[in-house]
PDB file of C-alpha atoms in Angstrom:
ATOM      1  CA  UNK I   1     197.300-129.974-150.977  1.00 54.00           C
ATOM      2  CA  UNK I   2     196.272-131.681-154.181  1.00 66.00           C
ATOM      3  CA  UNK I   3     199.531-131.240-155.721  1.00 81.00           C
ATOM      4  CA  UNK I   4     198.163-132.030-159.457  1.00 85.00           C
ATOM      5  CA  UNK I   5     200.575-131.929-162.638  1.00 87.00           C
ATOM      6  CA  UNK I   6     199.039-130.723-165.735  1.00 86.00           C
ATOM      7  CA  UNK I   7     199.969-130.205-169.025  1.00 87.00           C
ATOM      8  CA  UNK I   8     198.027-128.908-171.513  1.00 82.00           C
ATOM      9  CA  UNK I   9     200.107-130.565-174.545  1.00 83.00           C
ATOM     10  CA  UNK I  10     199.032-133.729-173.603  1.00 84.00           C
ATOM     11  CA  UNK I  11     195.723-132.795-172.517  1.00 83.00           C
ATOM     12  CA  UNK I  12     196.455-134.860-169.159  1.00 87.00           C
ATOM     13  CA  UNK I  13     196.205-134.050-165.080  1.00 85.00           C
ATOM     14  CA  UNK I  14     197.989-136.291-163.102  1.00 88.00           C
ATOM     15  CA  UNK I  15     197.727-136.232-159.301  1.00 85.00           C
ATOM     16  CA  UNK I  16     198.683-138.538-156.272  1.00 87.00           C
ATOM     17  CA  UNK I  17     196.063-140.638-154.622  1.00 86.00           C
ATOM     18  CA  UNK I  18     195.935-143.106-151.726  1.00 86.00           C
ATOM     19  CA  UNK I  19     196.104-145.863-154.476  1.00 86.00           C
ATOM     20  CA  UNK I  20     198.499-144.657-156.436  1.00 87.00           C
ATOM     21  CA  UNK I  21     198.570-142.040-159.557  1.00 87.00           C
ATOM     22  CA  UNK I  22     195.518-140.555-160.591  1.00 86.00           C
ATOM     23  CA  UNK I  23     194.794-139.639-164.448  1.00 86.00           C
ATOM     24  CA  UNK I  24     192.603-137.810-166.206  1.00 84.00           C
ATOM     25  CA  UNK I  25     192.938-137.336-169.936  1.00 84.00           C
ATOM     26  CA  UNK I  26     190.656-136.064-172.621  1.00 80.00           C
ATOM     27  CA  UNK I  27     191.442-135.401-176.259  1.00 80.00           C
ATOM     28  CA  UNK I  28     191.504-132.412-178.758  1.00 81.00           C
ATOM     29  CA  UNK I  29     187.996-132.303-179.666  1.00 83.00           C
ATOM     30  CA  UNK I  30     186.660-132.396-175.919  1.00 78.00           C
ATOM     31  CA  UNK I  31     188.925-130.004-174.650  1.00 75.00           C
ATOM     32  CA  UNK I  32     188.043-127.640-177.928  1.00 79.00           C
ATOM     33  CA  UNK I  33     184.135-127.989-176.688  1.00 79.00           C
ATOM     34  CA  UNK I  34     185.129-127.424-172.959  1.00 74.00           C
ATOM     35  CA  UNK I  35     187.044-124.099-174.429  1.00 74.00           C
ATOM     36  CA  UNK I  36     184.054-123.051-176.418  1.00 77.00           C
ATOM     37  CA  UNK I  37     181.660-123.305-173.356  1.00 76.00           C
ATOM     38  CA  UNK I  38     183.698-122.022-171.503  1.00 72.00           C
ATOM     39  CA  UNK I  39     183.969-118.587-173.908  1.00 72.00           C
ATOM     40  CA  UNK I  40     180.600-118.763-174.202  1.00 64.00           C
ATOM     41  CA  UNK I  41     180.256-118.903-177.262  1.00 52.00           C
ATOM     42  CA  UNK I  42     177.013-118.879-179.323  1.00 52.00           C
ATOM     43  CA  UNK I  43     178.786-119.473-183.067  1.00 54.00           C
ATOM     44  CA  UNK I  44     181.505-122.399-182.678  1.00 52.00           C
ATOM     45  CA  UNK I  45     182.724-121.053-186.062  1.00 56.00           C
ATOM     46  CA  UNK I  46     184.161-118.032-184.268  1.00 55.00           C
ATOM     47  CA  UNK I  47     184.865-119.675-181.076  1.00 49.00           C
ATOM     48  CA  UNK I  48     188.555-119.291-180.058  1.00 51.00           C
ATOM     49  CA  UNK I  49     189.046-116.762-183.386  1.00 55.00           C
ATOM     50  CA  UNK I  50     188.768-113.747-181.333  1.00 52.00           C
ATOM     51  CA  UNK I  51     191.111-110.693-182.451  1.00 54.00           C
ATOM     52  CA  UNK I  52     193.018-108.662-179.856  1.00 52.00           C
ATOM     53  CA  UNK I  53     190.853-106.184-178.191  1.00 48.00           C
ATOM     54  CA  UNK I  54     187.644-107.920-178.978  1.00 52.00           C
ATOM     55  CA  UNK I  55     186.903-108.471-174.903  1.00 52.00           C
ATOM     56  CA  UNK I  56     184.538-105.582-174.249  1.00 56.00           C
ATOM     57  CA  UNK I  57     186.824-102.731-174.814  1.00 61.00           C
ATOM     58  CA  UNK I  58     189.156-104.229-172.063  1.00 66.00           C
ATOM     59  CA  UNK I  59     192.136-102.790-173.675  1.00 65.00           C
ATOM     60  CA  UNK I  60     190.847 -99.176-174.067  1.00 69.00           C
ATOM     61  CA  UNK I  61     189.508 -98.715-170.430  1.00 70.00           C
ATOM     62  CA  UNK I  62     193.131 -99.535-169.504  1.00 67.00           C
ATOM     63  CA  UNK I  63     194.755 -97.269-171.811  1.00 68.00           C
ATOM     64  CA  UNK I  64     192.430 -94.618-170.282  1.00 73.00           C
ATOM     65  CA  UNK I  65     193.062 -95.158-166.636  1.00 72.00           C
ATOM     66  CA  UNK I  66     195.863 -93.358-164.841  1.00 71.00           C
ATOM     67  CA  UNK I  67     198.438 -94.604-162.929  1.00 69.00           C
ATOM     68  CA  UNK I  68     197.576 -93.756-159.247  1.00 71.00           C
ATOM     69  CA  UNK I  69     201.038 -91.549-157.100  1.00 71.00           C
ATOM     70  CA  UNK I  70     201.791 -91.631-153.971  1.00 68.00           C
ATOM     71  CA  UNK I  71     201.400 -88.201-152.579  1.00 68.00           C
ATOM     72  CA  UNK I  72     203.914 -87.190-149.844  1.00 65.00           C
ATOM     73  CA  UNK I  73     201.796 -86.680-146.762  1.00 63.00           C
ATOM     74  CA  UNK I  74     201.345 -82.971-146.328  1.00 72.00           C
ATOM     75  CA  UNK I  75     202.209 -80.980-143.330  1.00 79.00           C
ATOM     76  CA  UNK I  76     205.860 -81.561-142.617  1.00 83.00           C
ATOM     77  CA  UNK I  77     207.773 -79.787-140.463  1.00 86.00           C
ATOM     78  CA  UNK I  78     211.670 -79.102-140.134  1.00 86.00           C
ATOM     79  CA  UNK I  79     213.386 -80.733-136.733  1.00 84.00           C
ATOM     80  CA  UNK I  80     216.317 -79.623-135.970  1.00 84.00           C
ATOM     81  CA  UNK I  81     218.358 -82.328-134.636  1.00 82.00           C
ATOM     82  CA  UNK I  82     221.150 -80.473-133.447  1.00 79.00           C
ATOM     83  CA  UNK I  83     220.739 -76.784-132.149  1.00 78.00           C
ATOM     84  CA  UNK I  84     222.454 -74.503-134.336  1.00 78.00           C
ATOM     85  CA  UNK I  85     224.070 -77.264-136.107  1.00 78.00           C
ATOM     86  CA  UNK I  86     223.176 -76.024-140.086  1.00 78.00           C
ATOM     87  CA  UNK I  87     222.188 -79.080-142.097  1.00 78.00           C
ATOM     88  CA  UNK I  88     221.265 -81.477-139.313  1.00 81.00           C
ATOM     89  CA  UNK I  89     217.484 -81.366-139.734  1.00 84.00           C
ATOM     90  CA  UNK I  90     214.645 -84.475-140.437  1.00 84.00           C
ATOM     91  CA  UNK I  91     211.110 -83.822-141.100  1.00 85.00           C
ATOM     92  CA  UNK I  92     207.943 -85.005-138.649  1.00 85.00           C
ATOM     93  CA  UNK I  93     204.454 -84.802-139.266  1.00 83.00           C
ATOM     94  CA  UNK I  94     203.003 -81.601-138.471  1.00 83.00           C
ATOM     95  CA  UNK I  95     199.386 -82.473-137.407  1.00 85.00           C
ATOM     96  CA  UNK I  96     201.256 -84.438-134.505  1.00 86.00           C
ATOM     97  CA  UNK I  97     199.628 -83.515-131.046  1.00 90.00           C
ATOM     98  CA  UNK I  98     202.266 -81.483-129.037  1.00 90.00           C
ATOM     99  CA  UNK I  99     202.784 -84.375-126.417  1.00 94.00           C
ATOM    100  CA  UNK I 100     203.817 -86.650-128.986  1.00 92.00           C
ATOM    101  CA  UNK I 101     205.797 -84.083-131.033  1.00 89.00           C
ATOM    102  CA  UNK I 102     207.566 -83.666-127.590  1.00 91.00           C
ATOM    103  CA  UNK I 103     208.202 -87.431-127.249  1.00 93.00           C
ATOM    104  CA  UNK I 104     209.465 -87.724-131.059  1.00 90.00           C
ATOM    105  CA  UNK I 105     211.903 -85.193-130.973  1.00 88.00           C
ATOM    106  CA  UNK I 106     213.438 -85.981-127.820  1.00 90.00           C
ATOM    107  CA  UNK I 107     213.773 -89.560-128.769  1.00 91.00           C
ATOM    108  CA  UNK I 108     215.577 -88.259-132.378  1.00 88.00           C
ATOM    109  CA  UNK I 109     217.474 -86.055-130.574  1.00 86.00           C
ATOM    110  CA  UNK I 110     218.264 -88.622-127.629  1.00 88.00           C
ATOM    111  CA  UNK I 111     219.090 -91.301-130.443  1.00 86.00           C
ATOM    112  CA  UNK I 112     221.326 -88.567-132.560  1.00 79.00           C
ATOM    113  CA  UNK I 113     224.486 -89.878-132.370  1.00 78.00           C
ATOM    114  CA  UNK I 114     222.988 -92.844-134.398  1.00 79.00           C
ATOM    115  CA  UNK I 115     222.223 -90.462-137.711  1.00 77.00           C
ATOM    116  CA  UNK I 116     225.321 -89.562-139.940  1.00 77.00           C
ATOM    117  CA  UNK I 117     225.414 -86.475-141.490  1.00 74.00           C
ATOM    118  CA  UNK I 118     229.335 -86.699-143.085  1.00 76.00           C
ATOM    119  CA  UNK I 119     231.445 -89.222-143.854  1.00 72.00           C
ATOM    120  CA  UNK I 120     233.812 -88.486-140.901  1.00 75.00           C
ATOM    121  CA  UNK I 121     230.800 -89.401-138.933  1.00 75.00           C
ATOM    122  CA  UNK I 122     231.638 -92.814-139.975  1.00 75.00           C
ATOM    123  CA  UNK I 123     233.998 -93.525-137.122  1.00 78.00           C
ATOM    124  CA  UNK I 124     235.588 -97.017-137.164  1.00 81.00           C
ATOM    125  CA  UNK I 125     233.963 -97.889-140.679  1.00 80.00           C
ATOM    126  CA  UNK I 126     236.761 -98.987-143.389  1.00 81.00           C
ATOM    127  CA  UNK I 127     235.487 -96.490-146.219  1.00 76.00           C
ATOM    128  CA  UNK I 128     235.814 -99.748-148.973  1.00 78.00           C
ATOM    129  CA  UNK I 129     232.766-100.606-147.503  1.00 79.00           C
ATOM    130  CA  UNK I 130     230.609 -97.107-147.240  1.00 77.00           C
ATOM    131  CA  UNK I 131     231.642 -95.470-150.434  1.00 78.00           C
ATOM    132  CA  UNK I 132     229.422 -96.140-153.297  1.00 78.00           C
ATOM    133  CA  UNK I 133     231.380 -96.553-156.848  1.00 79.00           C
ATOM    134  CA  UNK I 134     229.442 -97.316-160.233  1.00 81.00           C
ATOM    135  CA  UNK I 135     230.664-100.561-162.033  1.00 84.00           C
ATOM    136  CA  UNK I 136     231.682 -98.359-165.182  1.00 85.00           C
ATOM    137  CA  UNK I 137     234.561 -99.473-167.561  1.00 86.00           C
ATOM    138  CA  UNK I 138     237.538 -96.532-167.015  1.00 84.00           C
ATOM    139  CA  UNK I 139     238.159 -96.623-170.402  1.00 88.00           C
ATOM    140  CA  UNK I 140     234.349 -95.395-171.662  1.00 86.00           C
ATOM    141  CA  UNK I 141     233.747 -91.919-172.777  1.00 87.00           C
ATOM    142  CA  UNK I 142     231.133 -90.464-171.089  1.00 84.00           C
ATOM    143  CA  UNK I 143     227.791 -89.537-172.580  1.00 85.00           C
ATOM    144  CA  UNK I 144     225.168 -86.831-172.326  1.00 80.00           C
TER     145      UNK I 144
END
């Protein structure tokens, strides 16, 4: 780890050695040619002068790109959890081969008492700590 400390105000890197602090400084007119080489720049009367946008078009190709989505994965299909329960259903993939398909849904439906589908489900659990309130002032009108 080299663990270096610099700040650009004072133009200064410090860093730990085995003998101690290391330094290096440099002053306003170095660091002003070490910015204009490093901008390659071939007028030094325009070096560091450059307007907003003036890298190549940078700023348009990024207007122009879309955002990539995440697209749901197609080809789910409807499991019934419990038979002729109404509203107890999760989705698998459908291009599952039918051995695994088998496996998954016995497993879900082996593991079913662990899904809650109302809140009487929640056997046991003090309902200050599953129900879901908004922090919203009583007093406030609501708003459309």
């Amino acid at each position: 780890m080299f663990q270096a400390v610099v700040s650009t105000y004072h133009l200064k890197i410090k860093f730990p050695t085995k003998g101690g602090i290391g330094e290096v400084r440099c002053d306003q007119r170095e660091a002003r040619r070490c910015y204009n080489l490093s901008i390659k720049c071939s007028d030094p009367d325009k070096a560091g002068k450059r307007k907003v946008g003036e890298q190549g078009g940078e700023i348009e190709k990024i207007k122009k790109m879309k955002p990539e989505r995440i697209e749901p994965i197609e080809g789910h299909k409807e499991i019934e959890l419990f038979l002729g329960r109404v509203g107890t259903t999760t989705r698998t993939w459908s291009q599952m081969s039918p051995d695994l398909e088998t496996l998954t849904i016995d497993f879900l439906r082996t593991n079913s008492d662990m899904f809650t589908w109302s809140p009487s489900d929640f056997q046991g659990i003090d309902p200050e700590i599953i129900v879901h309130r908004l922090n919203v002032d009583p007093q406030s009108k609501p708003v459309k």
